Amino acid sequence: MKPSLTVLTADIHRLYARFGPDTLLVEADPRHPRFRLAVAGLPTLAESLADAHQLCLAEGDIAVALGKASDGLNALGFADKVKLDKFIADNPALRGACRVEHSGFTALLLRVDGAAPASRGDGAFMWLSNGSTLTVLMRARRGWQAFPPGKPLVPVPRVRLDKLDWRALGVFGQTLLRDVLTQQNGGPFRSSVAAQGRLNLGFWTAFLPRVMDVRYHASRRQFQQRPAGAPRWVDVSPATVARLTSDAVSTFTTQWLTPYRPTPCETQRLVARLRQATTVEVPDGQSFFAACVRAAVERHDGSDVTTKEALATIEVLHCQHGLAMPSKMLGEQWLKRCIREFFGVPCTNNCSRKKKCKRGYRTVRIRTSVLSVDALDALDALDASPRNESSTTEESGSRDQGRQP
């Protein structure tokens, strides 16, 4: 459905182009210049497209109704831009997504497939969903911006909340993830009375891998964990996983005001579930390196890339996926082989950098969106198990040889 073009101003046209034609635009409440958590009596999408409603929008500030009213459009607000940047870095699919910026508050807009939790906030973060509105155009006051500006317009990304990395949001992110998984798998307990025990293993099997960063390496028959802030996976014993699992359940149930320590039997059953749910097959070091080259380099006539620049970008991808780079000599050999195989380009010593000749490759360049979700599809395709979408690599046993042990 589209609004009548007879009353469609340039500002409103820009908003529909930015957010999509199925977006419900309403008059913003001047008493709530940034957002409202609960709004009653919102018009339907069909009613909002009438000429009378569009004329009202043309005269004042405009807000977007969030949630189901606007085809799943939701907003995640940040008081601290550092946290926002960290969240986007952890979720490359959101890079370039539209933002609405107010004084002391920046909202990231995204469309949600599947379950979405109710609106909530804690001062540092704000989740705006069904029944909430967000002011997106302020004619009378300064302070509104939409990012990225200009053309081409970047579509609002469509995501599943249970696939995002929420660790940058701390307790708030964990609570949002809990609410999403509760709608999918039921709550943390099979019984409404926590003291009766009976953990809902389906919920915890989905929740714990997202917060513990744990997986089971099939070919090595070994649990692995990536400690907070560490780029690589480390081996851990089943007993360690059992202890971490029990401690995590105890910590989160206490945080959610239903303190509970799982029984040894529940812990063992949960560890068995985690092993099944997080099993991955990881490619060898050379195959992964080749996938990184495909994800990082593209053909472009008139451009060039030095060996040092290419290896630096490939190292970033290795670090993102928990794998150590091969040695410099081996990396240069693999890079030369991959560039020749994929692009038919030989290595040359005539790449000019700061009036000096460097070793590199002509008619190719580093992709402008190396870490976007599109560029990482080649890496994710190497993961033989679709059950683990958060990690596709393993720690290399030797930096000098770059091969799996």
mmCIF file with all atom_site columns, C-alpha atoms in Angstrom, residues 2-144:
data_model
loop_
_atom_site.group_PDB
_atom_site.id
_atom_site.type_symbol
_atom_site.label_atom_id
_atom_site.label_alt_id
_atom_site.label_comp_id
_atom_site.label_asym_id
_atom_site.label_entity_id
_atom_site.label_seq_id
_atom_site.pdbx_PDB_ins_code
_atom_site.Cartn_x
_atom_site.Cartn_y
_atom_site.Cartn_z
_atom_site.occupancy
_atom_site.B_iso_or_equiv
_atom_site.pdbx_formal_charge
_atom_site.auth_seq_id
_atom_site.auth_comp_id
_atom_site.auth_asym_id
_atom_site.auth_atom_id
_atom_site.pdbx_PDB_model_num
ATOM 1   C CA . LYS A 1 2   ? 1.215  3.499   -0.837 1.00 0.00 ? 2   LYS A CA 1
ATOM 2   C CA . PRO A 1 3   ? 0.041  6.931   0.324  1.00 0.00 ? 3   PRO A CA 1
ATOM 3   C CA . SER A 1 4   ? -1.631 9.355   -2.048 1.00 0.00 ? 4   SER A CA 1
ATOM 4   C CA . LEU A 1 5   ? 0.977  11.295  -3.992 1.00 0.00 ? 5   LEU A CA 1
ATOM 5   C CA . THR A 1 6   ? -1.217 14.414  -3.929 1.00 0.00 ? 6   THR A CA 1
ATOM 6   C CA . VAL A 1 7   ? -0.233 15.200  -0.337 1.00 0.00 ? 7   VAL A CA 1
ATOM 7   C CA . LEU A 1 8   ? 3.099  13.414  -0.139 1.00 0.00 ? 8   LEU A CA 1
ATOM 8   C CA . THR A 1 9   ? 5.707  16.006  0.886  1.00 0.00 ? 9   THR A CA 1
ATOM 9   C CA . ALA A 1 10  ? 9.410  15.564  0.254  1.00 0.00 ? 10  ALA A CA 1
ATOM 10  C CA . ASP A 1 11  ? 10.048 14.825  3.950  1.00 0.00 ? 11  ASP A CA 1
ATOM 11  C CA . ILE A 1 12  ? 7.372  12.148  4.144  1.00 0.00 ? 12  ILE A CA 1
ATOM 12  C CA . HIS A 1 13  ? 8.479  10.642  0.850  1.00 0.00 ? 13  HIS A CA 1
ATOM 13  C CA . ARG A 1 14  ? 12.005 10.362  2.256  1.00 0.00 ? 14  ARG A CA 1
ATOM 14  C CA . LEU A 1 15  ? 10.720 8.573   5.354  1.00 0.00 ? 15  LEU A CA 1
ATOM 15  C CA . TYR A 1 16  ? 8.741  6.031   3.334  1.00 0.00 ? 16  TYR A CA 1
ATOM 16  C CA . ALA A 1 17  ? 11.770 5.498   1.097  1.00 0.00 ? 17  ALA A CA 1
ATOM 17  C CA . ARG A 1 18  ? 13.955 4.974   4.153  1.00 0.00 ? 18  ARG A CA 1
ATOM 18  C CA . PHE A 1 19  ? 11.700 2.717   6.225  1.00 0.00 ? 19  PHE A CA 1
ATOM 19  C CA . GLY A 1 20  ? 9.502  1.081   3.574  1.00 0.00 ? 20  GLY A CA 1
ATOM 20  C CA . PRO A 1 21  ? 5.923  1.630   2.342  1.00 0.00 ? 21  PRO A CA 1
ATOM 21  C CA . ASP A 1 22  ? 4.438  -0.597  5.079  1.00 0.00 ? 22  ASP A CA 1
ATOM 22  C CA . THR A 1 23  ? 5.600  1.777   7.813  1.00 0.00 ? 23  THR A CA 1
ATOM 23  C CA . LEU A 1 24  ? 3.002  3.461   10.012 1.00 0.00 ? 24  LEU A CA 1
ATOM 24  C CA . LEU A 1 25  ? 3.826  7.156   10.401 1.00 0.00 ? 25  LEU A CA 1
ATOM 25  C CA . VAL A 1 26  ? 1.951  9.127   13.074 1.00 0.00 ? 26  VAL A CA 1
ATOM 26  C CA . GLU A 1 27  ? 2.039  12.571  14.630 1.00 0.00 ? 27  GLU A CA 1
ATOM 27  C CA . ALA A 1 28  ? 4.702  12.851  17.323 1.00 0.00 ? 28  ALA A CA 1
ATOM 28  C CA . ASP A 1 29  ? 3.626  13.875  20.817 1.00 0.00 ? 29  ASP A CA 1
ATOM 29  C CA . PRO A 1 30  ? 5.329  17.204  21.669 1.00 0.00 ? 30  PRO A CA 1
ATOM 30  C CA . ARG A 1 31  ? 5.409  16.165  25.350 1.00 0.00 ? 31  ARG A CA 1
ATOM 31  C CA . HIS A 1 32  ? 7.617  13.184  24.418 1.00 0.00 ? 32  HIS A CA 1
ATOM 32  C CA . PRO A 1 33  ? 10.122 14.543  21.882 1.00 0.00 ? 33  PRO A CA 1
ATOM 33  C CA . ARG A 1 34  ? 12.169 11.339  21.546 1.00 0.00 ? 34  ARG A CA 1
ATOM 34  C CA . PHE A 1 35  ? 9.971  8.267   22.038 1.00 0.00 ? 35  PHE A CA 1
ATOM 35  C CA . ARG A 1 36  ? 6.948  6.861   23.850 1.00 0.00 ? 36  ARG A CA 1
ATOM 36  C CA . LEU A 1 37  ? 6.871  3.387   25.354 1.00 0.00 ? 37  LEU A CA 1
ATOM 37  C CA . ALA A 1 38  ? 3.097  2.831   25.211 1.00 0.00 ? 38  ALA A CA 1
ATOM 38  C CA . VAL A 1 39  ? 0.701  4.632   22.883 1.00 0.00 ? 39  VAL A CA 1
ATOM 39  C CA . ALA A 1 40  ? -3.019 3.848   22.706 1.00 0.00 ? 40  ALA A CA 1
ATOM 40  C CA . GLY A 1 41  ? -5.369 4.544   19.805 1.00 0.00 ? 41  GLY A CA 1
ATOM 41  C CA . LEU A 1 42  ? -2.887 4.321   16.952 1.00 0.00 ? 42  LEU A CA 1
ATOM 42  C CA . PRO A 1 43  ? -4.426 4.316   13.464 1.00 0.00 ? 43  PRO A CA 1
ATOM 43  C CA . THR A 1 44  ? -4.164 1.326   11.197 1.00 0.00 ? 44  THR A CA 1
ATOM 44  C CA . LEU A 1 45  ? -1.788 1.345   8.248  1.00 0.00 ? 45  LEU A CA 1
ATOM 45  C CA . ALA A 1 46  ? -4.710 1.814   5.859  1.00 0.00 ? 46  ALA A CA 1
ATOM 46  C CA . GLU A 1 47  ? -6.031 4.770   7.872  1.00 0.00 ? 47  GLU A CA 1
ATOM 47  C CA . SER A 1 48  ? -2.582 6.372   7.922  1.00 0.00 ? 48  SER A CA 1
ATOM 48  C CA . LEU A 1 49  ? -2.493 6.452   4.117  1.00 0.00 ? 49  LEU A CA 1
ATOM 49  C CA . ALA A 1 50  ? -5.610 8.588   3.851  1.00 0.00 ? 50  ALA A CA 1
ATOM 50  C CA . ASP A 1 51  ? -5.166 12.161  2.629  1.00 0.00 ? 51  ASP A CA 1
ATOM 51  C CA . ALA A 1 52  ? -6.395 13.662  5.910  1.00 0.00 ? 52  ALA A CA 1
ATOM 52  C CA . HIS A 1 53  ? -3.772 11.786  7.940  1.00 0.00 ? 53  HIS A CA 1
ATOM 53  C CA . GLN A 1 54  ? -1.026 12.661  5.466  1.00 0.00 ? 54  GLN A CA 1
ATOM 54  C CA . LEU A 1 55  ? -1.961 16.334  5.698  1.00 0.00 ? 55  LEU A CA 1
ATOM 55  C CA . CYS A 1 56  ? -1.601 16.169  9.477  1.00 0.00 ? 56  CYS A CA 1
ATOM 56  C CA . LEU A 1 57  ? 1.839  14.634  9.075  1.00 0.00 ? 57  LEU A CA 1
ATOM 57  C CA . ALA A 1 58  ? 2.865  17.439  6.735  1.00 0.00 ? 58  ALA A CA 1
ATOM 58  C CA . GLU A 1 59  ? 2.274  20.056  9.445  1.00 0.00 ? 59  GLU A CA 1
ATOM 59  C CA . GLY A 1 60  ? 4.118  18.710  12.488 1.00 0.00 ? 60  GLY A CA 1
ATOM 60  C CA . ASP A 1 61  ? 6.720  16.362  13.875 1.00 0.00 ? 61  ASP A CA 1
ATOM 61  C CA . ILE A 1 62  ? 6.524  12.746  12.747 1.00 0.00 ? 62  ILE A CA 1
ATOM 62  C CA . ALA A 1 63  ? 7.003  9.511   14.665 1.00 0.00 ? 63  ALA A CA 1
ATOM 63  C CA . VAL A 1 64  ? 7.031  5.920   13.472 1.00 0.00 ? 64  VAL A CA 1
ATOM 64  C CA . ALA A 1 65  ? 4.855  3.333   15.203 1.00 0.00 ? 65  ALA A CA 1
ATOM 65  C CA . LEU A 1 66  ? 7.051  0.342   15.981 1.00 0.00 ? 66  LEU A CA 1
ATOM 66  C CA . GLY A 1 67  ? 6.468  -3.390  16.051 1.00 0.00 ? 67  GLY A CA 1
ATOM 67  C CA . LYS A 1 68  ? 3.797  -5.245  14.114 1.00 0.00 ? 68  LYS A CA 1
ATOM 68  C CA . ALA A 1 69  ? 2.150  -1.970  13.042 1.00 0.00 ? 69  ALA A CA 1
ATOM 69  C CA . SER A 1 70  ? 5.148  -1.264  10.769 1.00 0.00 ? 70  SER A CA 1
ATOM 70  C CA . ASP A 1 71  ? 5.989  -4.724  9.442  1.00 0.00 ? 71  ASP A CA 1
ATOM 71  C CA . GLY A 1 72  ? 8.231  -5.651  12.377 1.00 0.00 ? 72  GLY A CA 1
ATOM 72  C CA . LEU A 1 73  ? 10.184 -2.380  12.505 1.00 0.00 ? 73  LEU A CA 1
ATOM 73  C CA . ASN A 1 74  ? 11.822 -2.088  15.948 1.00 0.00 ? 74  ASN A CA 1
ATOM 74  C CA . ALA A 1 75  ? 14.365 0.233   17.529 1.00 0.00 ? 75  ALA A CA 1
ATOM 75  C CA . LEU A 1 76  ? 17.268 -0.409  19.886 1.00 0.00 ? 76  LEU A CA 1
ATOM 76  C CA . GLY A 1 77  ? 18.342 2.736   21.705 1.00 0.00 ? 77  GLY A CA 1
ATOM 77  C CA . PHE A 1 78  ? 21.770 3.546   23.129 1.00 0.00 ? 78  PHE A CA 1
ATOM 78  C CA . ALA A 1 79  ? 22.779 6.321   25.500 1.00 0.00 ? 79  ALA A CA 1
ATOM 79  C CA . ASP A 1 80  ? 26.475 5.571   24.863 1.00 0.00 ? 80  ASP A CA 1
ATOM 80  C CA . LYS A 1 81  ? 27.735 5.586   21.261 1.00 0.00 ? 81  LYS A CA 1
ATOM 81  C CA . VAL A 1 82  ? 30.731 3.463   22.259 1.00 0.00 ? 82  VAL A CA 1
ATOM 82  C CA . LYS A 1 83  ? 28.333 0.664   23.197 1.00 0.00 ? 83  LYS A CA 1
ATOM 83  C CA . LEU A 1 84  ? 26.503 1.172   19.913 1.00 0.00 ? 84  LEU A CA 1
ATOM 84  C CA . ASP A 1 85  ? 29.707 0.866   17.904 1.00 0.00 ? 85  ASP A CA 1
ATOM 85  C CA . LYS A 1 86  ? 30.692 -2.285  19.832 1.00 0.00 ? 86  LYS A CA 1
ATOM 86  C CA . PHE A 1 87  ? 27.266 -3.840  19.217 1.00 0.00 ? 87  PHE A CA 1
ATOM 87  C CA . ILE A 1 88  ? 27.503 -3.161  15.468 1.00 0.00 ? 88  ILE A CA 1
ATOM 88  C CA . ALA A 1 89  ? 31.065 -4.524  15.372 1.00 0.00 ? 89  ALA A CA 1
ATOM 89  C CA . ASP A 1 90  ? 29.779 -7.758  16.959 1.00 0.00 ? 90  ASP A CA 1
ATOM 90  C CA . ASN A 1 91  ? 26.908 -7.907  14.427 1.00 0.00 ? 91  ASN A CA 1
ATOM 91  C CA . PRO A 1 92  ? 28.244 -7.065  10.932 1.00 0.00 ? 92  PRO A CA 1
ATOM 92  C CA . ALA A 1 93  ? 24.757 -7.518  9.424  1.00 0.00 ? 93  ALA A CA 1
ATOM 93  C CA . LEU A 1 94  ? 23.807 -4.215  11.082 1.00 0.00 ? 94  LEU A CA 1
ATOM 94  C CA . ARG A 1 95  ? 26.673 -2.235  9.586  1.00 0.00 ? 95  ARG A CA 1
ATOM 95  C CA . GLY A 1 96  ? 25.285 0.734   7.650  1.00 0.00 ? 96  GLY A CA 1
ATOM 96  C CA . ALA A 1 97  ? 21.827 0.352   9.198  1.00 0.00 ? 97  ALA A CA 1
ATOM 97  C CA . CYS A 1 98  ? 19.715 3.476   9.647  1.00 0.00 ? 98  CYS A CA 1
ATOM 98  C CA . ARG A 1 99  ? 20.016 5.372   12.921 1.00 0.00 ? 99  ARG A CA 1
ATOM 99  C CA . VAL A 1 100 ? 17.828 8.073   14.418 1.00 0.00 ? 100 VAL A CA 1
ATOM 100 C CA . GLU A 1 101 ? 19.776 10.404  16.652 1.00 0.00 ? 101 GLU A CA 1
ATOM 101 C CA . HIS A 1 102 ? 18.400 12.585  19.420 1.00 0.00 ? 102 HIS A CA 1
ATOM 102 C CA . SER A 1 103 ? 20.218 14.459  22.158 1.00 0.00 ? 103 SER A CA 1
ATOM 103 C CA . GLY A 1 104 ? 21.799 11.809  24.395 1.00 0.00 ? 104 GLY A CA 1
ATOM 104 C CA . PHE A 1 105 ? 20.006 8.980   22.626 1.00 0.00 ? 105 PHE A CA 1
ATOM 105 C CA . THR A 1 106 ? 20.711 7.085   19.379 1.00 0.00 ? 106 THR A CA 1
ATOM 106 C CA . ALA A 1 107 ? 18.253 4.500   18.056 1.00 0.00 ? 107 ALA A CA 1
ATOM 107 C CA . LEU A 1 108 ? 19.278 1.714   15.685 1.00 0.00 ? 108 LEU A CA 1
ATOM 108 C CA . LEU A 1 109 ? 16.396 0.608   13.448 1.00 0.00 ? 109 LEU A CA 1
ATOM 109 C CA . LEU A 1 110 ? 15.922 -3.013  12.404 1.00 0.00 ? 110 LEU A CA 1
ATOM 110 C CA . ARG A 1 111 ? 13.141 -5.267  11.197 1.00 0.00 ? 111 ARG A CA 1
ATOM 111 C CA . VAL A 1 112 ? 12.575 -8.404  13.209 1.00 0.00 ? 112 VAL A CA 1
ATOM 112 C CA . ASP A 1 113 ? 11.683 -11.806 11.814 1.00 0.00 ? 113 ASP A CA 1
ATOM 113 C CA . GLY A 1 114 ? 10.107 -14.050 14.399 1.00 0.00 ? 114 GLY A CA 1
ATOM 114 C CA . ALA A 1 115 ? 9.638  -13.292 18.071 1.00 0.00 ? 115 ALA A CA 1
ATOM 115 C CA . ALA A 1 116 ? 10.280 -9.814  19.483 1.00 0.00 ? 116 ALA A CA 1
ATOM 116 C CA . PRO A 1 117 ? 10.197 -8.919  23.202 1.00 0.00 ? 117 PRO A CA 1
ATOM 117 C CA . ALA A 1 118 ? 8.058  -6.184  24.708 1.00 0.00 ? 118 ALA A CA 1
ATOM 118 C CA . SER A 1 119 ? 9.390  -2.639  25.046 1.00 0.00 ? 119 SER A CA 1
ATOM 119 C CA . ARG A 1 120 ? 11.721 -2.042  27.975 1.00 0.00 ? 120 ARG A CA 1
ATOM 120 C CA . GLY A 1 121 ? 14.630 0.151   29.067 1.00 0.00 ? 121 GLY A CA 1
ATOM 121 C CA . ASP A 1 122 ? 17.160 0.621   31.842 1.00 0.00 ? 122 ASP A CA 1
ATOM 122 C CA . GLY A 1 123 ? 18.626 4.072   31.258 1.00 0.00 ? 123 GLY A CA 1
ATOM 123 C CA . ALA A 1 124 ? 21.632 2.921   29.246 1.00 0.00 ? 124 ALA A CA 1
ATOM 124 C CA . PHE A 1 125 ? 19.641 0.944   26.661 1.00 0.00 ? 125 PHE A CA 1
ATOM 125 C CA . MET A 1 126 ? 16.101 1.044   25.311 1.00 0.00 ? 126 MET A CA 1
ATOM 126 C CA . TRP A 1 127 ? 14.187 -1.556  23.317 1.00 0.00 ? 127 TRP A CA 1
ATOM 127 C CA . LEU A 1 128 ? 11.149 -0.137  21.490 1.00 0.00 ? 128 LEU A CA 1
ATOM 128 C CA . SER A 1 129 ? 8.633  -2.553  19.978 1.00 0.00 ? 129 SER A CA 1
ATOM 129 C CA . ASN A 1 130 ? 4.860  -3.084  19.801 1.00 0.00 ? 130 ASN A CA 1
ATOM 130 C CA . GLY A 1 131 ? 2.870  -0.061  20.997 1.00 0.00 ? 131 GLY A CA 1
ATOM 131 C CA . SER A 1 132 ? 5.885  2.284   21.115 1.00 0.00 ? 132 SER A CA 1
ATOM 132 C CA . THR A 1 133 ? 6.663  5.238   18.870 1.00 0.00 ? 133 THR A CA 1
ATOM 133 C CA . LEU A 1 134 ? 9.963  6.863   17.902 1.00 0.00 ? 134 LEU A CA 1
ATOM 134 C CA . THR A 1 135 ? 10.205 10.432  16.633 1.00 0.00 ? 135 THR A CA 1
ATOM 135 C CA . VAL A 1 136 ? 12.006 10.407  13.285 1.00 0.00 ? 136 VAL A CA 1
ATOM 136 C CA . LEU A 1 137 ? 11.392 13.920  11.970 1.00 0.00 ? 137 LEU A CA 1
ATOM 137 C CA . MET A 1 138 ? 11.407 17.138  14.024 1.00 0.00 ? 138 MET A CA 1
ATOM 138 C CA . ARG A 1 139 ? 10.629 20.258  12.052 1.00 0.00 ? 139 ARG A CA 1
ATOM 139 C CA . ALA A 1 140 ? 10.373 22.653  14.985 1.00 0.00 ? 140 ALA A CA 1
ATOM 140 C CA . ARG A 1 141 ? 13.549 21.613  16.833 1.00 0.00 ? 141 ARG A CA 1
ATOM 141 C CA . ARG A 1 142 ? 17.070 20.788  15.831 1.00 0.00 ? 142 ARG A CA 1
ATOM 142 C CA . GLY A 1 143 ? 18.764 17.528  16.731 1.00 0.00 ? 143 GLY A CA 1
ATOM 143 C CA . TRP A 1 144 ? 17.348 15.025  14.262 1.00 0.00 ? 144 TRP A CA 1
#
